[in-house]
Structure formats: structure tokens, C-alpha cells
Coordinates of C-alpha atoms in Angstrom, one line a residue:
M295 CA 35.6 -21.6 10.2
K296 CA 32.4 -19.7 10.0
R297 CA 32.3 -16.1 11.4
W298 CA 30.2 -15.4 14.4
N299 CA 27.4 -13.7 12.5
E300 CA 27.2 -16.6 10.0
R301 CA 26.9 -19.1 12.9
W302 CA 24.2 -16.9 14.4
H303 CA 22.2 -16.9 11.2
E304 CA 22.5 -20.6 10.9
K305 CA 21.3 -21.1 14.5
Y306 CA 18.2 -19.0 14.0
K307 CA 17.3 -19.9 10.4
K308 CA 14.1 -21.8 10.1
H309 CA 14.7 -25.2 8.6
S310 CA 11.3 -27.0 8.5
L311 CA 8.3 -24.9 7.7
I312 CA 6.4 -26.5 4.9
N313 CA 4.4 -28.7 7.4
Q314 CA 3.3 -25.5 9.1
V315 CA 2.1 -24.1 5.7
Y316 CA -0.1 -27.1 4.9
E317 CA -1.4 -27.6 8.4
Y318 CA -5.2 -27.8 8.0
R319 CA -5.9 -25.1 10.6
N320 CA -3.5 -22.8 8.9
L321 CA -5.2 -23.4 5.5
E322 CA -8.6 -22.7 7.2
E323 CA -7.4 -19.4 8.6
A324 CA -5.9 -18.5 5.3
F325 CA -9.2 -19.1 3.5
K326 CA -11.0 -16.9 6.1
A327 CA -8.5 -14.1 5.2
V328 CA -9.0 -14.6 1.5
K329 CA -12.8 -14.5 1.9
A330 CA -12.6 -11.3 4.0
N331 CA -10.5 -9.6 1.3
K332 CA -13.1 -10.6 -1.3
G333 CA -11.8 -10.2 -4.8
A334 CA -12.6 -11.4 -8.3
P335 CA -12.0 -14.9 -9.7
G336 CA -8.7 -15.8 -11.3
A337 CA -7.8 -17.5 -14.5
D338 CA -9.9 -20.6 -13.7
G339 CA -13.1 -18.5 -13.2
V340 CA -13.7 -20.1 -9.7
T341 CA -15.3 -17.6 -7.3
I342 CA -14.8 -17.5 -3.5
E343 CA -18.4 -18.6 -3.1
Q344 CA -17.9 -21.6 -5.4
F345 CA -14.6 -22.6 -3.6
E346 CA -16.4 -22.4 -0.3
Q347 CA -19.2 -24.8 -1.3
C348 CA -16.7 -27.7 -1.1
L349 CA -14.3 -26.0 1.3
E350 CA -13.0 -29.0 3.3
Q351 CA -12.5 -31.1 0.1
N352 CA -10.6 -28.2 -1.6
L353 CA -8.4 -27.6 1.5
R354 CA -7.6 -31.3 1.9
E355 CA -6.7 -31.4 -1.8
I356 CA -4.3 -28.4 -1.3
Q357 CA -2.9 -30.1 1.7
R358 CA -2.3 -33.3 -0.1
Q359 CA -0.6 -31.6 -3.1
L360 CA 1.7 -29.6 -0.9
K361 CA 2.7 -32.8 1.1
E362 CA 3.4 -34.7 -2.1
R363 CA 5.2 -31.7 -3.7
R364 CA 2.7 -31.8 -6.6
Y365 CA 1.3 -28.3 -6.1
S366 CA 1.5 -26.1 -9.2
P367 CA 0.1 -22.6 -9.2
Q368 CA -1.9 -21.4 -12.2
P369 CA -1.0 -18.3 -14.2
V370 CA -2.1 -15.0 -12.8
K371 CA -5.0 -13.3 -14.6
R372 CA -4.0 -9.7 -15.7
V373 CA -6.4 -6.9 -15.5
Y374 CA -5.8 -3.1 -15.7
I375 CA -7.0 -0.4 -13.4
P376 CA -6.9 3.3 -14.1
K377 CA -4.1 5.5 -12.7
A378 CA -4.4 9.1 -11.5
N379 CA -2.3 10.3 -14.4
G380 CA -4.6 8.8 -16.9
G381 CA -2.6 5.6 -17.6
R382 CA -3.4 2.1 -16.6
R383 CA -1.7 -0.1 -13.9
P384 CA -1.5 -3.8 -14.5
L385 CA -2.9 -5.9 -11.6
G386 CA -2.5 -9.7 -11.2
I387 CA -5.4 -11.8 -9.9
P388 CA -4.4 -15.3 -8.7
T389 CA -7.0 -18.0 -8.5
V390 CA -8.8 -18.5 -5.2
K391 CA -6.8 -21.7 -4.6
D392 CA -3.5 -19.9 -5.1
R393 CA -4.6 -17.0 -2.9
V394 CA -5.3 -19.5 -0.1
V395 CA -1.8 -21.1 -0.5
Q396 CA -0.1 -17.7 -0.6
Q397 CA -2.0 -16.5 2.5
A398 CA -1.0 -19.7 4.3
L399 CA 2.6 -19.2 3.3
K400 CA 2.5 -15.6 4.4
R401 CA 1.1 -16.5 7.8
V402 CA 4.2 -18.7 8.4
L403 CA 6.8 -16.4 6.9
E404 CA 5.6 -13.0 8.1
P405 CA 6.5 -13.4 11.8
I406 CA 10.0 -14.6 10.8
F407 CA 10.8 -11.5 8.8
E408 CA 9.0 -9.0 11.0
R409 CA 11.7 -9.4 13.6
I410 CA 14.4 -8.2 11.1
F411 CA 12.4 -5.4 9.3
L412 CA 13.6 -2.0 10.4
N413 CA 11.4 0.7 12.1
G414 CA 11.4 3.0 9.0
S415 CA 9.4 0.4 6.9
Y416 CA 5.7 0.9 7.0
G417 CA 4.2 -0.7 3.9
Y418 CA 1.9 -3.7 4.3
R419 CA 3.1 -4.6 7.8
P420 CA 0.9 -5.5 10.7
G421 CA 0.1 -2.6 13.0
K422 CA 1.7 -0.1 10.6
S423 CA 0.1 2.4 8.2
A424 CA 0.8 5.1 5.6
M425 CA -0.4 7.8 8.1
Q426 CA 2.2 6.5 10.6
A427 CA 4.9 6.8 7.9
V428 CA 3.8 10.4 7.1
A429 CA 3.8 11.3 10.8
R430 CA 7.3 9.8 11.2
A431 CA 8.6 11.8 8.2
A432 CA 7.2 15.0 9.7
G433 CA 8.8 14.3 13.0
I434 CA 12.2 13.7 11.5
I435 CA 11.9 16.9 9.5
K436 CA 11.3 18.9 12.7
Q437 CA 14.6 17.6 14.0
G438 CA 16.4 19.6 11.3
Y439 CA 16.4 17.2 8.4
W440 CA 15.4 19.9 5.9
W441 CA 16.5 18.0 2.8
A442 CA 15.2 14.7 1.4
V443 CA 15.8 12.3 -1.4
D444 CA 12.4 11.7 -2.9
A445 CA 13.0 8.3 -4.6
D446 CA 11.0 6.2 -6.9
I447 CA 12.2 2.7 -8.2
K448 CA 11.6 2.2 -11.9
G449 CA 9.0 -0.6 -12.4
F450 CA 9.8 -2.2 -9.1
F451 CA 7.3 -5.0 -9.1
D452 CA 8.1 -5.9 -12.7
N453 CA 11.8 -6.0 -12.2
V454 CA 12.4 -7.9 -9.0
N455 CA 15.3 -10.4 -9.6
H456 CA 14.1 -13.8 -8.5
E457 CA 17.5 -15.2 -7.6
I458 CA 18.4 -12.2 -5.4
L459 CA 15.0 -12.3 -3.7
L460 CA 15.3 -16.0 -3.0
D461 CA 18.8 -15.5 -1.6
L462 CA 17.4 -12.9 0.8
V463 CA 14.6 -15.2 1.8
N464 CA 17.2 -18.0 2.3
E465 CA 19.1 -15.8 4.8
Q466 CA 16.2 -16.6 7.3
V467 CA 14.6 -19.7 5.8
S468 CA 16.4 -22.9 4.9
D469 CA 13.4 -25.1 4.0
G470 CA 14.0 -26.0 0.4
K471 CA 10.4 -26.9 -0.1
V472 CA 9.2 -23.4 0.9
L473 CA 11.8 -21.8 -1.3
K474 CA 10.7 -23.9 -4.2
L475 CA 7.0 -22.9 -3.5
I476 CA 7.9 -19.2 -3.6
R477 CA 9.8 -19.8 -6.9
L478 CA 6.7 -21.5 -8.4
F479 CA 4.6 -18.5 -7.6
L480 CA 7.2 -16.1 -9.0
E481 CA 7.5 -18.1 -12.2
S482 CA 3.8 -19.0 -12.7
G483 CA 3.3 -16.6 -15.6
V484 CA 0.7 -14.1 -16.5
L485 CA -2.5 -14.7 -18.6
D486 CA -3.2 -11.5 -20.5
G487 CA -6.4 -12.2 -22.4
D488 CA -5.6 -15.4 -24.2
T489 CA -1.8 -14.8 -24.2
L490 CA 0.3 -16.6 -21.6
E491 CA 3.4 -14.6 -20.7
E492 CA 6.4 -16.0 -18.8
T493 CA 7.7 -14.1 -15.7
P494 CA 11.4 -14.5 -15.5
T495 CA 11.5 -11.4 -13.3
G496 CA 9.1 -9.6 -11.1
T497 CA 6.4 -10.3 -8.6
P498 CA 2.8 -9.7 -9.8
Q499 CA 1.0 -6.8 -8.2
G500 CA -2.2 -8.2 -6.6
G501 CA -0.7 -11.4 -5.3
V502 CA -1.2 -12.0 -1.5
I503 CA 2.4 -12.7 -0.8
S504 CA 3.8 -10.0 -3.1
P505 CA 3.9 -7.2 -0.5
L506 CA 5.9 -9.4 1.9
L507 CA 8.3 -10.3 -0.8
A508 CA 8.7 -6.6 -1.7
N509 CA 9.5 -5.8 1.9
I510 CA 12.1 -8.6 2.1
M511 CA 13.7 -7.3 -1.1
L512 CA 13.8 -3.6 0.0
N513 CA 14.7 -4.4 3.6
H514 CA 18.2 -5.0 2.2
L515 CA 18.2 -1.3 1.0
D516 CA 16.9 -0.2 4.5
R517 CA 19.7 -2.1 6.2
R518 CA 22.5 -1.0 3.9
L519 CA 21.6 2.7 4.1
G520 CA 21.1 2.4 7.9
E521 CA 24.6 1.0 8.3
E522 CA 25.9 4.1 6.6
G523 CA 24.0 6.4 8.9
Y524 CA 21.1 7.5 6.7
I525 CA 17.5 7.7 7.9
I526 CA 14.9 6.3 5.6
T527 CA 11.1 6.3 5.8
R528 CA 9.6 3.8 3.4
Y529 CA 6.2 2.6 2.4
A530 CA 6.7 -0.4 0.0
D531 CA 8.7 1.1 -2.9
D532 CA 7.9 4.7 -2.1
F533 CA 10.5 6.2 0.3
L534 CA 12.2 9.4 1.5
I535 CA 15.8 9.6 2.7
H536 CA 16.1 12.3 5.3
C537 CA 19.2 14.6 5.2
K538 CA 20.4 17.8 6.9
T539 CA 22.2 19.3 4.0
E540 CA 22.0 19.3 0.2
Y541 CA 25.5 17.7 0.0
E542 CA 24.4 14.9 2.3
A543 CA 21.3 14.3 0.1
R544 CA 23.5 14.1 -3.0
K545 CA 25.7 11.5 -1.4
A546 CA 22.7 9.6 -0.2
L547 CA 21.3 9.5 -3.7
E548 CA 24.6 8.2 -5.1
R549 CA 24.7 5.4 -2.5
T550 CA 21.1 4.5 -3.0
T551 CA 21.7 4.2 -6.8
E552 CA 24.8 2.1 -6.2
I553 CA 23.1 -0.3 -3.8
L554 CA 20.0 -0.7 -6.0
E555 CA 21.9 -1.3 -9.2
N556 CA 24.9 -3.4 -7.9
E557 CA 23.2 -5.4 -5.2
L558 CA 19.5 -5.6 -6.1
H559 CA 19.7 -5.1 -9.9
L560 CA 17.1 -2.3 -9.7
K561 CA 17.1 1.2 -11.0
L562 CA 15.7 4.6 -9.8
S563 CA 13.4 6.4 -12.1
P564 CA 15.2 9.6 -13.2
E565 CA 11.9 11.4 -13.9
K566 CA 10.5 10.7 -10.5
T567 CA 13.6 10.8 -8.3
A568 CA 14.8 14.2 -7.0
I569 CA 16.5 16.0 -4.1
R570 CA 13.9 18.2 -2.4
M571 CA 14.2 21.1 0.0
I572 CA 11.4 20.6 2.5
S573 CA 10.6 24.3 2.6
R574 CA 9.5 24.1 -1.0
G575 CA 7.4 21.0 -0.4
V576 CA 7.8 17.3 -0.9
D577 CA 5.0 14.9 -1.8
F578 CA 4.8 11.6 0.2
L579 CA 1.9 9.1 0.3
G580 CA -0.7 11.6 -0.8
Y581 CA 0.5 14.4 1.5
T582 CA 2.6 17.5 0.8
L583 CA 5.1 18.2 3.6
S584 CA 6.5 21.7 3.7
G585 CA 8.0 24.2 6.2
M586 CA 11.0 23.8 8.5
S587 CA 10.6 24.4 12.2
K588 CA 6.8 24.3 11.8
I589 CA 5.8 21.5 9.4
V590 CA 2.7 22.0 7.2
L591 CA 0.8 18.9 6.1
R592 CA -1.9 19.1 3.4
P593 CA -3.3 16.8 0.7
D594 CA -1.2 16.9 -2.5
Q595 CA -2.6 17.9 -5.9
N596 CA -3.0 14.3 -7.1
A597 CA -5.0 13.4 -4.0
M598 CA -7.4 16.3 -4.4
K599 CA -7.9 15.6 -8.1
S600 CA -8.7 11.9 -7.3
F601 CA -11.1 13.0 -4.6
K602 CA -12.9 15.4 -6.9
D603 CA -13.1 12.9 -9.7
T604 CA -14.8 10.4 -7.3
V605 CA -17.3 13.0 -6.1
R606 CA -18.1 14.0 -9.7
E607 CA -18.9 10.4 -10.5
K608 CA -21.4 10.3 -7.6
T609 CA -23.0 13.7 -8.2
V610 CA -23.9 13.7 -11.8
R611 CA -26.4 16.5 -12.7
G612 CA -29.7 15.3 -14.1
R613 CA -29.6 11.9 -12.4
T614 CA -33.1 11.0 -11.1
Q615 CA -32.1 10.2 -7.5
A616 CA -33.1 11.7 -4.2
I617 CA -30.5 14.0 -2.6
G618 CA -30.5 11.8 0.5
T619 CA -29.6 8.7 -1.5
T620 CA -26.8 10.7 -3.2
I621 CA -25.4 11.8 0.1
Q622 CA -25.5 8.2 1.5
N623 CA -23.5 7.1 -1.6
L624 CA -21.0 9.9 -1.0
V625 CA -20.5 9.4 2.8
P626 CA -18.0 6.5 2.5
T627 CA -15.8 8.6 0.2
M628 CA -16.0 11.6 2.6
R629 CA -15.2 9.5 5.6
G630 CA -12.4 7.5 4.0
W631 CA -10.7 10.6 2.6
G632 CA -11.3 12.6 5.7
N633 CA -9.9 9.9 8.0
Y634 CA -6.8 9.5 5.9
F635 CA -6.0 13.2 5.7
R636 CA -6.8 13.9 9.4
L637 CA -3.1 14.6 9.9
T638 CA -3.4 17.8 7.8
T639 CA -2.5 21.1 9.5
H640 CA -4.3 23.1 6.8
M641 CA -8.0 23.1 7.9
A642 CA -8.9 25.9 5.5
Q643 CA -8.1 23.6 2.6
L644 CA -10.6 21.0 3.9
G645 CA -13.2 23.8 4.3
K646 CA -12.8 24.7 0.7
M647 CA -13.2 21.0 -0.3
D648 CA -16.4 20.8 1.8
S649 CA -17.8 23.9 0.1
W650 CA -17.1 22.4 -3.3
V651 CA -18.8 19.2 -2.3
R652 CA -21.9 21.0 -1.1
R653 CA -22.1 22.9 -4.4
R654 CA -21.9 19.6 -6.3
L655 CA -24.7 18.2 -4.2
R656 CA -26.9 21.3 -4.9
S657 CA -26.2 21.1 -8.6
C658 CA -27.0 17.4 -8.6
A659 CA -30.3 17.9 -6.8
L660 CA -31.4 20.8 -8.9
G661 CA -30.3 19.4 -12.2
K662 CA -28.4 22.6 -13.0
R663 CA -25.7 24.9 -11.8
A664 CA -26.4 25.9 -8.2
T665 CA -27.3 29.5 -7.7
I666 CA -27.6 31.6 -4.5
R667 CA -31.4 31.6 -4.8
A668 CA -31.4 27.8 -5.1
N669 CA -29.1 27.3 -2.2
Y670 CA -31.8 28.5 0.2
R671 CA -33.6 25.2 -0.4
Y672 CA -30.5 23.1 0.4
D673 CA -28.6 25.0 3.1
N674 CA -25.7 23.5 5.1
A675 CA -28.0 22.4 7.9
Y676 CA -30.3 20.6 5.5
L677 CA -27.4 18.7 3.9
E678 CA -26.0 17.7 7.3
K679 CA -29.4 16.6 8.5
A680 CA -29.6 14.4 5.4
G681 CA -26.4 12.7 6.5
L682 CA -23.6 14.6 4.9
I683 CA -20.3 14.2 6.7
T684 CA -17.8 17.1 6.3
L685 CA -14.1 16.9 6.1
V686 CA -13.7 19.7 8.7
S687 CA -16.0 17.9 11.2
L688 CA -13.8 14.7 10.9
W689 CA -10.7 16.9 11.3
K690 CA -12.1 18.6 14.4
E691 CA -13.2 15.3 15.9
R692 CA -9.6 14.0 15.6
C693 CA -8.3 17.2 17.2
G694 CA -10.9 17.2 20.0
V695 CA -12.3 20.6 18.9
P696 CA -16.0 21.0 19.9
L697 CA -18.3 21.2 16.9
P698 CA -20.6 24.2 16.5
K699 CA -24.3 23.6 17.4
K700 CA -25.5 25.2 14.2
S701 CA -24.2 25.3 10.7
R702 CA -24.0 28.4 8.5
R703 CA -26.6 28.6 5.7
F704 CA -24.2 28.7 2.8

């Protein structure tokens, strides 16, 4: 006789979903999302614009293949993007056709799994963001959780076990056609240049459905730790386990290691996993959180380095470009960075960054290192009139602090 919780799961499991995936309206909405996200062509070289030229024909063909169980995804094209530490991160680019199918599948599966995801999970979920995760972590620390397990899973996206992942999907979804479709995407392979590599494990970074599959996998960790009384704040595979004592943190680290290795076949990275005392600072999602009763939030060193590298690229000395044009090119960076770090409690640090940006602009405009004499030509008011947005002004706008009517000259 089945236990009550097993009967409950059977009652609420979704049994027939594939027809919702290939419903034409769902495919249309999926293409709109793919188009909005833009992106490069995959292994077949077909761009979004080319796919759209025969949109109805292409969507009908996808619908027909899914109905007849003839759909077969193509290998993911591998490209490399630079990392902050100087290395390169592999990124997978599916074809436009495969992105449409993945998006259609995600639109059906996401509402099913959203109802079982825990509140401490913030990565790639509708209505949730990294800033909300940082704010939650800060709030928990204020309640006396002055220790944290700062954890990093070793090569998470490359080491996801397909059988375990599909078993976790099967806890909520019983449609064998949907499960097979997910398996096809997981095993579609990677095209690295002219070399086709098999993918017996892992889910390629860059796939539309990969973040959802990652959350399904790690929701098991959230649930198991929650059952034992631990509080976790997680954004994808980056997470903190909040503890009140060092002893509790050590026990939490032991249990996390056991759950990951024994139940999910994953491992923590020994170089990047540590027990932190919050008063000495812990880095999380680009922020450094420190303090105890009063929590200090500020951008971490990697975030500041990345910001400065971007500004340097856009303010090269000797470039024949009007300063107004340079400022307009710089504004999206200033606004994006300032909006993300608007939770900071360290306004002085933002002021120093603003001063550094202004010096870069003056150096760029003059074609040489800015001097006090040269600054007179491009004072702060001039740069703001030309359209420069400062990090401090964005921070004050968020805090509701009235801005000064006039800027200082230097």
C-alpha cells in the first residue's frame, strides 16, 4: 500500500503535457521570447531573422515533429567568454529552432516546479533577482546569524547527473514524452569547432531550459537542508548557509557535502568553499557583506575590477571621439552598475568610483593624463550637463535623498 505522501504526489503529478508544449500558440509565444532575448546563431548558422522569415512554416514543422516524436535537437555550439579571473567560461548556443522548443518546454514546466521551489532560491525565477537574494542574506545576518558557509559547487553545470535530474523531474511530471524530450536536450552533444563531443553528464550553460533544470536539481539540496533546520540563500549554484555559531557552520558544511556527494553526485570546490565569520566579510553575488548588528554592504573587489575594466575600454586616451559621445557610450554601464549596487551602505566608495570615472573622461578628452589645470575645462557640472550619470546620484535617488542643485568643480 502506498504511503500518504506517495499517493499525494501521484495525484498531483502532471501526466499529459506534451500537447501543451507543441500547441501552436505556445510555440508562437516561445519564439517571441527567443527573439526578445536575441542571441547568436547556433551550429546550423540560422539567425533569428532568417527563422522569422518563414515563421509559421518553421513552427508548424516543429509542431509536426513533436507530435510524431521525430524531433531531434542539434548539438550545441560552444563558444568561450572571458571570466573576471582571466580564464574563459564555456557557453553553449543552441540553434534558434532548439531555443524555441526549449522555451516552449520551459513555459509548461516552470509553473509546475515554481510551486515546490523554496523561498530561499532566487536564481532565474520569475519575480526574483540577485538583489533580493542579497537583501535576504543581510536580513538573516541581522537576526544573529553571524557565521556562514560560503559554498561553491565544483563544475556544477558540467557535472549534473542526467538520471538523478530526470528522477527529480519525474517526481512532478509523469509524461514520458516530456521526459524523453529533456533527455534529448541533455544528450544532444557539443560542437567545439569541428569536434563533436558527447554529453553523458551536465547541462550546457546558455541553454534556455538549463537554469530551470539547475533549480530542479538544487531544490533537492534546499529541501534536505531545510528539513534539518538550516537556512539557505541560493542564487543558482551560488549559495550561503546561515548559521549562528562556528560549530553549527561546520556541521552544515558536513551535511551539505554528504547530500551533494551521496544524493546528487556533486562535489563542493575545496578552494572556493569556506566557513566565514560575517564580521570579517563574505562575498555574495558581487557584494561584500560585513558587520554584525549593523550590516555593511559594498561592491566586492571583483565587481569593482570588472567595472573599471569596462570603463577603461570605453575611455581610451587618444581616441578621436567627442567627449559627449564617450559619455553616452558610458551611461549604460554607469546606470546598470549603479542600479545593481544600489543596496550598498557605503556611499563614500561610490563617490570614489565617480571621481575615478571623471578622471578617465578628462584623460580621454585631452588625450593625456588629466591635470588640475586641464580639469577647469571639464569640471563636474560640464560632465553632468553632457549627460554623465553618477553612481552617487543613482544611490541617492534610490534612498530618496534630494540631489544638490550645483556640482562641485572637481
